[in-house]
Amino acid sequence: MNATIVILGGGPAGLSCALWLKHLGFSPIIVEKQTRLGGLQRLSFFYNSWYLGLMGKTGIEIADQLEQHITLEDIPTICGDRLQTIIQHGDRFQIFTDTQEIIAHSLVIATGQRVKGYDAIADVEGSRQLLSSENVCFDPGKTPLLSSQIDGGVVAVIGGGDNGMGTVRYLENAAQHIHLLVRSELRGFAVNKQKMLEMETEKQLKIHQPVTLRKFEKRGDRIQIVFQDENSRDAELLCDYLCFRLGFTPNVEDIVRQLEAGGIGSLKLLPSGYIATDGFGRTSIENIYVAGDVANPRDPCVATAVAQGTMAARSFEEDLQHRS
């Protein structure tokens, strides 16, 4: 059966799923709201040394290679187009984007996640001033660019996960001193936690935890941060550069709303807001699958996204065999 499957999202998970579906004999169509394929890798200037077989490649270069592979495989792709409506007719989905109408046998949600940015600190006094500062960075993928401009300044990093600690490690040789503000506790790889403790011992880093952010104020080119420290006392520090590493949130709002509006059903979500799965890419709605970061893998990265895209394709093929 030459089934048509619409894949929402053109990051590593969606592209992997499309590739496998094609080679399993199906007709995948990728719908990506951005103008280029690649997902969050398209925003990363880091060299990705974690992905096997692609040595010395930045995230952007990896995104280019993924996109080239899909082009060579001649897999239909609709870029720069947003999903508008989904309606179910029997065992088919009628899917409308800004410019297209597609009839599909199945749907794969691979919309990924997005960086928590200004919205996460919008309630903090003075935060709006930060939007006009060239010395404030919300995007983890731009840390290498930031490193080239610091030249010995004082840096504050807000965020105690692996992205926050990774930023500290990346900037340690560029900054004169680094402050790491952690709202709860350090969490992530043991190697990162150990490095933070070593840097603090060597006076390269000062860890403030737990903290509650109180106020931001621009002082010329510098930024003052007022926060409540672990003793519930107000403290402040002045920095030249400020990096927010506040984590990620799943891109689920639009798809949940459209599935409900189309009368298809309520997609089961985890308490964290990510899409619940059976572990093999099946969601709570029949013929709708999920792959990648939007399903909250334990280790969100290119490798797990590619693997989950593969599993979703295999689950569709397996389910179709059982129905035949």
mmCIF file of C-alpha atoms in Angstrom:
data_model
loop_
_atom_site.group_PDB
_atom_site.id
_atom_site.type_symbol
_atom_site.label_atom_id
_atom_site.label_comp_id
_atom_site.label_asym_id
_atom_site.label_seq_id
_atom_site.Cartn_x
_atom_site.Cartn_y
_atom_site.Cartn_z
ATOM 1 C CA MET A 1 0.000 0.000 0.000
ATOM 2 C CA ASN A 2 1.541 3.301 -1.093
ATOM 3 C CA ALA A 3 0.301 5.287 1.899
ATOM 4 C CA THR A 4 0.848 9.035 2.187
ATOM 5 C CA ILE A 5 2.213 10.248 5.526
ATOM 6 C CA VAL A 6 2.518 13.924 6.418
ATOM 7 C CA ILE A 7 5.428 14.746 8.703
ATOM 8 C CA LEU A 8 5.121 17.987 10.640
ATOM 9 C CA GLY A 9 8.628 19.285 11.256
ATOM 10 C CA GLY A 10 11.812 19.264 9.225
ATOM 11 C CA GLY A 11 14.397 18.692 11.947
ATOM 12 C CA PRO A 12 16.533 15.533 12.294
ATOM 13 C CA ALA A 13 13.605 13.461 13.659
ATOM 14 C CA GLY A 14 11.202 14.402 10.871
ATOM 15 C CA LEU A 15 13.805 13.951 8.156
ATOM 16 C CA SER A 16 14.906 10.576 9.499
ATOM 17 C CA CYS A 17 11.281 9.441 9.626
ATOM 18 C CA ALA A 18 10.695 10.603 6.048
ATOM 19 C CA LEU A 19 13.778 8.783 4.789
ATOM 20 C CA TRP A 20 12.771 5.510 6.419
ATOM 21 C CA LEU A 21 9.173 5.803 5.254
ATOM 22 C CA LYS A 22 10.334 6.286 1.672
ATOM 23 C CA HIS A 23 12.560 3.210 1.770
ATOM 24 C CA LEU A 24 9.753 1.211 3.388
ATOM 25 C CA GLY A 25 7.677 1.917 0.289
ATOM 26 C CA PHE A 26 5.515 4.816 1.445
ATOM 27 C CA SER A 27 5.055 8.429 0.321
ATOM 28 C CA PRO A 28 6.163 10.900 3.013
ATOM 29 C CA ILE A 29 5.568 14.624 2.687
ATOM 30 C CA ILE A 30 7.472 16.992 5.003
ATOM 31 C CA VAL A 31 5.796 20.219 6.149
ATOM 32 C CA GLU A 32 8.223 22.694 7.742
ATOM 33 C CA LYS A 33 7.202 26.177 8.863
ATOM 34 C CA GLN A 34 10.741 27.531 8.453
ATOM 35 C CA THR A 35 12.176 28.201 4.999
ATOM 36 C CA ARG A 36 14.957 25.618 5.415
ATOM 37 C CA LEU A 37 15.141 22.084 6.808
ATOM 38 C CA GLY A 38 17.328 21.237 9.796
ATOM 39 C CA GLY A 39 15.411 22.263 12.917
ATOM 40 C CA LEU A 40 17.391 23.675 15.843
ATOM 41 C CA GLN A 41 20.648 22.554 14.188
ATOM 42 C CA ARG A 42 20.040 25.328 11.697
ATOM 43 C CA LEU A 43 20.634 27.790 14.594
ATOM 44 C CA SER A 44 23.749 26.215 16.090
ATOM 45 C CA PHE A 45 27.260 27.542 15.450
ATOM 46 C CA PHE A 46 28.743 24.838 17.694
ATOM 47 C CA TYR A 47 30.916 22.067 16.319
ATOM 48 C CA ASN A 48 28.863 18.970 17.075
ATOM 49 C CA SER A 49 31.462 16.511 18.341
ATOM 50 C CA TRP A 50 28.788 14.221 19.806
ATOM 51 C CA TYR A 51 27.271 12.902 16.570
ATOM 52 C CA LEU A 52 29.141 9.880 15.255
ATOM 53 C CA GLY A 53 30.618 10.121 11.779
ATOM 54 C CA LEU A 54 30.315 13.880 11.219
ATOM 55 C CA MET A 55 33.571 15.187 12.620
ATOM 56 C CA GLY A 56 34.284 18.911 12.594
ATOM 57 C CA LYS A 57 30.785 19.940 11.512
ATOM 58 C CA THR A 58 28.803 22.773 13.050
ATOM 59 C CA GLY A 59 25.094 22.371 13.655
ATOM 60 C CA ILE A 60 24.423 24.511 10.583
ATOM 61 C CA GLU A 61 26.659 22.285 8.445
ATOM 62 C CA ILE A 62 24.894 19.173 9.767
ATOM 63 C CA ALA A 63 21.552 20.773 8.877
ATOM 64 C CA ASP A 64 22.870 21.418 5.358
ATOM 65 C CA GLN A 65 23.853 17.776 4.951
ATOM 66 C CA LEU A 66 20.497 16.526 6.228
ATOM 67 C CA GLU A 67 18.725 18.845 3.805
ATOM 68 C CA GLN A 68 20.906 17.685 0.903
ATOM 69 C CA HIS A 69 20.116 14.049 1.693
ATOM 70 C CA ILE A 70 16.360 14.703 1.573
ATOM 71 C CA THR A 71 16.797 16.583 -1.735
ATOM 72 C CA LEU A 72 18.794 13.706 -3.261
ATOM 73 C CA GLU A 73 16.106 11.257 -2.150
ATOM 74 C CA ASP A 74 13.521 13.443 -3.907
ATOM 75 C CA ILE A 75 11.229 13.483 -0.861
ATOM 76 C CA PRO A 76 8.471 16.099 -1.255
ATOM 77 C CA THR A 77 8.977 19.035 1.082
ATOM 78 C CA ILE A 78 6.792 22.048 1.785
ATOM 79 C CA CYS A 79 8.890 24.744 3.502
ATOM 80 C CA GLY A 80 7.866 28.147 4.779
ATOM 81 C CA ASP A 81 4.320 26.839 5.238
ATOM 82 C CA ARG A 82 2.298 26.468 8.420
ATOM 83 C CA LEU A 83 -0.296 23.877 9.317
ATOM 84 C CA GLN A 84 -3.743 25.483 9.442
ATOM 85 C CA THR A 85 -6.402 22.782 9.785
ATOM 86 C CA ILE A 86 -6.701 18.996 10.157
ATOM 87 C CA ILE A 87 -9.965 17.181 9.489
ATOM 88 C CA GLN A 88 -10.502 13.433 9.662
ATOM 89 C CA HIS A 89 -12.592 11.635 7.032
ATOM 90 C CA GLY A 90 -12.875 7.953 7.887
ATOM 91 C CA ASP A 91 -9.337 6.603 7.997
ATOM 92 C CA ARG A 92 -7.830 9.605 6.197
ATOM 93 C CA PHE A 93 -6.652 13.012 7.358
ATOM 94 C CA GLN A 94 -7.381 16.114 5.299
ATOM 95 C CA ILE A 95 -4.573 18.547 6.052
ATOM 96 C CA PHE A 96 -4.543 22.209 5.057
ATOM 97 C CA THR A 97 -1.417 24.364 5.197
ATOM 98 C CA ASP A 98 -1.083 27.988 4.126
ATOM 99 C CA THR A 99 -0.829 26.902 0.481
ATOM 100 C CA GLN A 100 -1.568 23.179 0.228
ATOM 101 C CA GLU A 101 -4.270 20.579 0.779
ATOM 102 C CA ILE A 102 -3.075 17.026 1.434
ATOM 103 C CA ILE A 103 -4.970 13.779 1.999
ATOM 104 C CA ALA A 104 -2.893 11.500 4.230
ATOM 105 C CA HIS A 105 -3.207 8.073 5.800
ATOM 106 C CA SER A 106 -1.188 9.123 8.815
ATOM 107 C CA LEU A 107 0.472 12.024 10.566
ATOM 108 C CA VAL A 108 3.856 12.217 12.298
ATOM 109 C CA ILE A 109 4.428 15.063 14.755
ATOM 110 C CA ALA A 110 8.096 16.045 14.760
ATOM 111 C CA THR A 111 7.753 19.692 15.721
ATOM 112 C CA GLY A 112 10.569 19.553 18.275
ATOM 113 C CA GLN A 113 11.073 22.121 20.981
ATOM 114 C CA ARG A 114 12.141 25.725 21.227
ATOM 115 C CA VAL A 115 14.504 27.651 23.446
ATOM 116 C CA LYS A 116 12.898 29.377 26.417
ATOM 117 C CA GLY A 117 13.692 32.994 25.787
ATOM 118 C CA TYR A 118 12.509 36.384 26.928
ATOM 119 C CA ASP A 119 9.007 35.137 27.788
ATOM 120 C CA ALA A 120 10.478 33.093 30.634
ATOM 121 C CA ILE A 121 11.783 36.209 32.409
ATOM 122 C CA ALA A 122 9.263 38.801 31.152
ATOM 123 C CA ASP A 123 7.792 39.236 34.652
ATOM 124 C CA VAL A 124 11.129 40.256 36.165
ATOM 125 C CA GLU A 125 11.454 44.009 36.669
ATOM 126 C CA GLY A 126 13.611 45.672 34.027
ATOM 127 C CA SER A 127 13.746 42.628 31.771
ATOM 128 C CA ARG A 128 12.422 44.469 28.726
ATOM 129 C CA GLN A 129 15.575 46.597 28.675
ATOM 130 C CA LEU A 130 17.566 43.469 27.876
ATOM 131 C CA LEU A 131 15.935 43.074 24.483
ATOM 132 C CA SER A 132 17.827 46.085 23.152
ATOM 133 C CA SER A 133 21.233 44.995 24.468
ATOM 134 C CA GLU A 134 23.780 43.408 22.137
ATOM 135 C CA ASN A 135 25.439 41.931 25.222
ATOM 136 C CA VAL A 136 22.481 39.695 26.122
ATOM 137 C CA CYS A 137 22.184 36.263 24.521
ATOM 138 C CA PHE A 138 19.112 33.995 24.735
ATOM 139 C CA ASP A 139 20.144 31.485 22.046
ATOM 140 C CA PRO A 140 22.533 28.692 23.151
ATOM 141 C CA GLY A 141 23.505 28.083 19.536
ATOM 142 C CA LYS A 142 25.162 31.498 19.334
ATOM 143 C CA THR A 143 27.569 30.922 22.222
ATOM 144 C CA PRO A 144 30.558 30.535 19.837
ATOM 145 C CA LEU A 145 29.802 33.971 18.367
ATOM 146 C CA LEU A 146 29.586 35.429 21.858
ATOM 147 C CA SER A 147 32.939 33.887 22.770
ATOM 148 C CA SER A 148 34.654 35.856 20.012
ATOM 149 C CA GLN A 149 33.448 39.224 21.383
ATOM 150 C CA ILE A 150 33.850 38.824 25.159
ATOM 151 C CA ASP A 151 37.604 39.461 25.356
ATOM 152 C CA GLY A 152 38.051 39.310 29.112
ATOM 153 C CA GLY A 153 34.737 40.659 30.344
ATOM 154 C CA VAL A 154 32.622 39.482 33.269
ATOM 155 C CA VAL A 155 29.880 37.091 32.179
ATOM 156 C CA ALA A 156 26.724 35.990 33.984
ATOM 157 C CA VAL A 157 25.030 32.769 32.907
ATOM 158 C CA ILE A 158 21.497 32.081 34.167
ATOM 159 C CA GLY A 159 20.566 28.401 34.050
ATOM 160 C CA GLY A 160 21.820 25.324 35.896
ATOM 161 C CA GLY A 161 21.242 22.633 33.279
ATOM 162 C CA ASP A 162 23.709 21.203 30.807
ATOM 163 C CA ASN A 163 23.204 24.178 28.476
ATOM 164 C CA GLY A 164 24.094 26.612 31.244
ATOM 165 C CA MET A 165 27.087 24.602 32.431
ATOM 166 C CA GLY A 166 28.156 23.982 28.847
ATOM 167 C CA THR A 167 28.111 27.712 28.206
ATOM 168 C CA VAL A 168 30.340 28.293 31.243
ATOM 169 C CA ARG A 169 32.797 25.683 29.977
ATOM 170 C CA TYR A 170 32.822 27.167 26.503
ATOM 171 C CA LEU A 171 33.454 30.715 27.762
ATOM 172 C CA GLU A 172 35.961 29.940 30.516
ATOM 173 C CA ASN A 173 39.006 30.990 28.468
ATOM 174 C CA ALA A 174 37.347 34.085 27.009
ATOM 175 C CA ALA A 175 35.902 35.614 30.184
ATOM 176 C CA GLN A 176 37.731 37.295 33.023
ATOM 177 C CA HIS A 177 35.224 35.837 35.467
ATOM 178 C CA ILE A 178 31.895 34.004 35.231
ATOM 179 C CA HIS A 179 28.877 34.004 37.544
ATOM 180 C CA LEU A 180 26.485 31.048 37.246
ATOM 181 C CA LEU A 181 23.024 31.790 38.632
ATOM 182 C CA VAL A 182 20.995 28.642 39.306
ATOM 183 C CA ARG A 183 17.332 28.948 40.190
ATOM 184 C CA SER A 184 17.162 25.540 41.905
ATOM 185 C CA GLU A 185 20.165 23.195 41.665
ATOM 186 C CA LEU A 186 22.740 22.048 39.155
ATOM 187 C CA ARG A 187 21.339 19.238 37.023
ATOM 188 C CA GLY A 188 22.854 17.364 34.134
ATOM 189 C CA PHE A 189 25.979 15.417 33.274
ATOM 190 C CA ALA A 190 28.296 14.613 36.174
ATOM 191 C CA VAL A 191 31.285 15.760 34.133
ATOM 192 C CA ASN A 192 29.735 19.239 33.832
ATOM 193 C CA LYS A 193 28.934 19.464 37.539
ATOM 194 C CA GLN A 194 32.480 18.425 38.433
ATOM 195 C CA LYS A 195 33.915 21.031 36.100
ATOM 196 C CA MET A 196 31.780 23.753 37.725
ATOM 197 C CA LEU A 197 33.095 22.824 41.168
ATOM 198 C CA GLU A 198 36.683 22.833 39.909
ATOM 199 C CA MET A 199 36.261 26.242 38.304
ATOM 200 C CA GLU A 200 34.736 27.615 41.506
ATOM 201 C CA THR A 201 37.642 26.261 43.539
ATOM 202 C CA GLU A 202 40.061 27.957 41.136
ATOM 203 C CA LYS A 203 38.120 31.254 41.490
ATOM 204 C CA GLN A 204 37.214 31.306 37.769
ATOM 205 C CA LEU A 205 33.553 30.888 38.570
ATOM 206 C CA LYS A 206 31.095 31.877 41.276
ATOM 207 C CA ILE A 207 27.998 29.669 41.604
ATOM 208 C CA HIS A 208 24.908 31.318 43.111
ATOM 209 C CA GLN A 209 22.197 28.794 44.054
ATOM 210 C CA PRO A 210 19.342 28.766 44.570
ATOM 211 C CA VAL A 211 18.419 32.258 43.432
ATOM 212 C CA THR A 212 15.258 34.202 42.649
ATOM 213 C CA LEU A 213 15.664 36.886 40.002
ATOM 214 C CA ARG A 214 14.446 40.284 41.216
ATOM 215 C CA LYS A 215 15.524 42.954 38.772
ATOM 216 C CA PHE A 216 17.652 43.802 35.731
ATOM 217 C CA GLU A 217 19.038 47.234 35.002
ATOM 218 C CA LYS A 218 21.244 48.432 32.168
ATOM 219 C CA ARG A 219 24.182 50.499 33.383
ATOM 220 C CA GLY A 220 25.666 51.843 30.159
ATOM 221 C CA ASP A 221 27.005 48.785 28.338
ATOM 222 C CA ARG A 222 26.885 46.726 31.536
ATOM 223 C CA ILE A 223 23.989 44.905 33.177
ATOM 224 C CA GLN A 224 23.123 44.826 36.863
ATOM 225 C CA ILE A 225 21.322 41.739 38.165
ATOM 226 C CA VAL A 226 19.504 41.871 41.506
ATOM 227 C CA PHE A 227 18.546 38.511 42.972
ATOM 228 C CA GLN A 228 17.564 36.853 46.211
ATOM 229 C CA ASP A 229 20.288 34.469 47.363
ATOM 230 C CA GLU A 230 20.157 31.156 49.246
ATOM 231 C CA ASN A 231 19.765 33.051 52.524
ATOM 232 C CA SER A 232 16.753 35.017 51.223
ATOM 233 C CA ARG A 233 18.849 38.178 51.140
ATOM 234 C CA ASP A 234 19.008 40.570 48.210
ATOM 235 C CA ALA A 235 22.300 40.437 46.338
ATOM 236 C CA GLU A 236 23.496 42.034 43.138
ATOM 237 C CA LEU A 237 26.230 41.695 40.560
ATOM 238 C CA LEU A 238 27.367 43.705 37.565
ATOM 239 C CA CYS A 239 28.328 41.938 34.342
ATOM 240 C CA ASP A 240 29.443 42.826 30.825
ATOM 241 C CA TYR A 241 27.597 39.960 29.153
ATOM 242 C CA LEU A 242 24.515 37.999 30.131
ATOM 243 C CA CYS A 243 23.516 34.567 28.817
ATOM 244 C CA PHE A 244 20.124 33.020 29.484
ATOM 245 C CA ARG A 245 20.059 29.215 29.393
ATOM 246 C CA LEU A 246 16.556 28.578 30.695
ATOM 247 C CA GLY A 247 15.888 25.279 28.970
ATOM 248 C CA PHE A 248 13.409 24.294 26.292
ATOM 249 C CA THR A 249 9.662 23.925 25.829
ATOM 250 C CA PRO A 250 7.821 21.635 23.371
ATOM 251 C CA ASN A 251 6.169 22.924 20.222
ATOM 252 C CA VAL A 252 2.796 21.332 20.897
ATOM 253 C CA GLU A 253 0.258 24.155 21.269
ATOM 254 C CA ASP A 254 -0.709 24.464 17.599
ATOM 255 C CA ILE A 255 -1.079 20.755 16.880
ATOM 256 C CA VAL A 256 -3.096 20.133 20.075
ATOM 257 C CA ARG A 257 -5.449 22.975 19.205
ATOM 258 C CA GLN A 258 -5.892 21.851 15.589
ATOM 259 C CA LEU A 259 -6.560 18.222 16.486
ATOM 260 C CA GLU A 260 -9.228 19.296 18.956
ATOM 261 C CA ALA A 261 -10.746 21.871 16.587
ATOM 262 C CA GLY A 262 -10.910 19.247 13.841
ATOM 263 C CA GLY A 263 -12.768 16.847 16.122
ATOM 264 C CA ILE A 264 -9.954 14.298 15.924
ATOM 265 C CA GLY A 265 -9.334 14.067 19.649
ATOM 266 C CA SER A 266 -7.285 15.261 22.585
ATOM 267 C CA LEU A 267 -3.638 14.350 22.313
ATOM 268 C CA LYS A 268 -2.364 12.909 25.589
ATOM 269 C CA LEU A 269 0.429 14.998 27.060
ATOM 270 C CA LEU A 270 2.872 14.358 29.874
ATOM 271 C CA PRO A 271 2.707 16.606 32.964
ATOM 272 C CA SER A 272 5.714 18.443 31.502
ATOM 273 C CA GLY A 273 3.693 19.329 28.399
ATOM 274 C CA TYR A 274 5.502 16.977 26.021
ATOM 275 C CA ILE A 275 3.593 14.412 23.935
ATOM 276 C CA ALA A 276 3.067 11.033 25.600
ATOM 277 C CA THR A 277 4.198 8.006 23.592
ATOM 278 C CA ASP A 278 4.211 4.225 23.984
ATOM 279 C CA GLY A 279 7.997 4.282 23.593
ATOM 280 C CA PHE A 280 7.850 3.446 19.882
ATOM 281 C CA GLY A 281 6.379 6.648 18.488
ATOM 282 C CA ARG A 282 2.666 5.891 18.863
ATOM 283 C CA THR A 283 0.523 8.619 20.424
ATOM 284 C CA SER A 284 -2.871 8.353 22.123
ATOM 285 C CA ILE A 285 -4.611 8.946 18.758
ATOM 286 C CA GLU A 286 -4.640 6.158 16.181
ATOM 287 C CA ASN A 287 -2.565 6.835 13.050
ATOM 288 C CA ILE A 288 -0.808 9.791 14.642
ATOM 289 C CA TYR A 289 2.823 9.233 15.586
ATOM 290 C CA VAL A 290 5.503 11.358 17.217
ATOM 291 C CA ALA A 291 9.275 11.595 16.925
ATOM 292 C CA GLY A 292 12.076 13.649 18.399
ATOM 293 C CA ASP A 293 12.338 16.250 21.136
ATOM 294 C CA VAL A 294 8.596 16.975 21.235
ATOM 295 C CA ALA A 295 8.212 13.496 22.809
ATOM 296 C CA ASN A 296 10.613 14.358 25.651
ATOM 297 C CA PRO A 297 13.432 11.845 25.112
ATOM 298 C CA ARG A 298 15.766 11.449 28.053
ATOM 299 C CA ASP A 299 18.713 12.648 25.969
ATOM 300 C CA PRO A 300 17.482 15.185 23.397
ATOM 301 C CA CYS A 301 20.098 15.504 20.661
ATOM 302 C CA VAL A 302 20.599 14.765 16.966
ATOM 303 C CA ALA A 303 21.325 11.084 17.643
ATOM 304 C CA THR A 304 18.130 10.431 19.610
ATOM 305 C CA ALA A 305 16.052 12.467 17.160
ATOM 306 C CA VAL A 306 17.287 10.418 14.207
ATOM 307 C CA ALA A 307 16.614 7.195 16.119
ATOM 308 C CA GLN A 308 13.101 8.250 17.108
ATOM 309 C CA GLY A 309 12.296 9.204 13.530
ATOM 310 C CA THR A 310 13.300 5.701 12.510
ATOM 311 C CA MET A 311 11.136 4.119 15.230
ATOM 312 C CA ALA A 312 8.061 6.136 14.254
ATOM 313 C CA ALA A 313 8.413 5.013 10.636
ATOM 314 C CA ARG A 314 8.805 1.390 11.695
ATOM 315 C CA SER A 315 5.785 1.604 13.989
ATOM 316 C CA PHE A 316 3.641 2.922 11.137
ATOM 317 C CA GLU A 317 4.795 0.092 8.870
ATOM 318 C CA GLU A 318 4.163 -2.492 11.578
ATOM 319 C CA ASP A 319 0.695 -1.134 12.397
ATOM 320 C CA LEU A 320 -0.269 -1.095 8.719
ATOM 321 C CA GLN A 321 0.724 -4.749 8.360
ATOM 322 C CA HIS A 322 -1.438 -5.692 11.335
ATOM 323 C CA ARG A 323 -4.450 -3.867 9.877
ATOM 324 C CA SER A 324 -4.075 -5.502 6.461
#
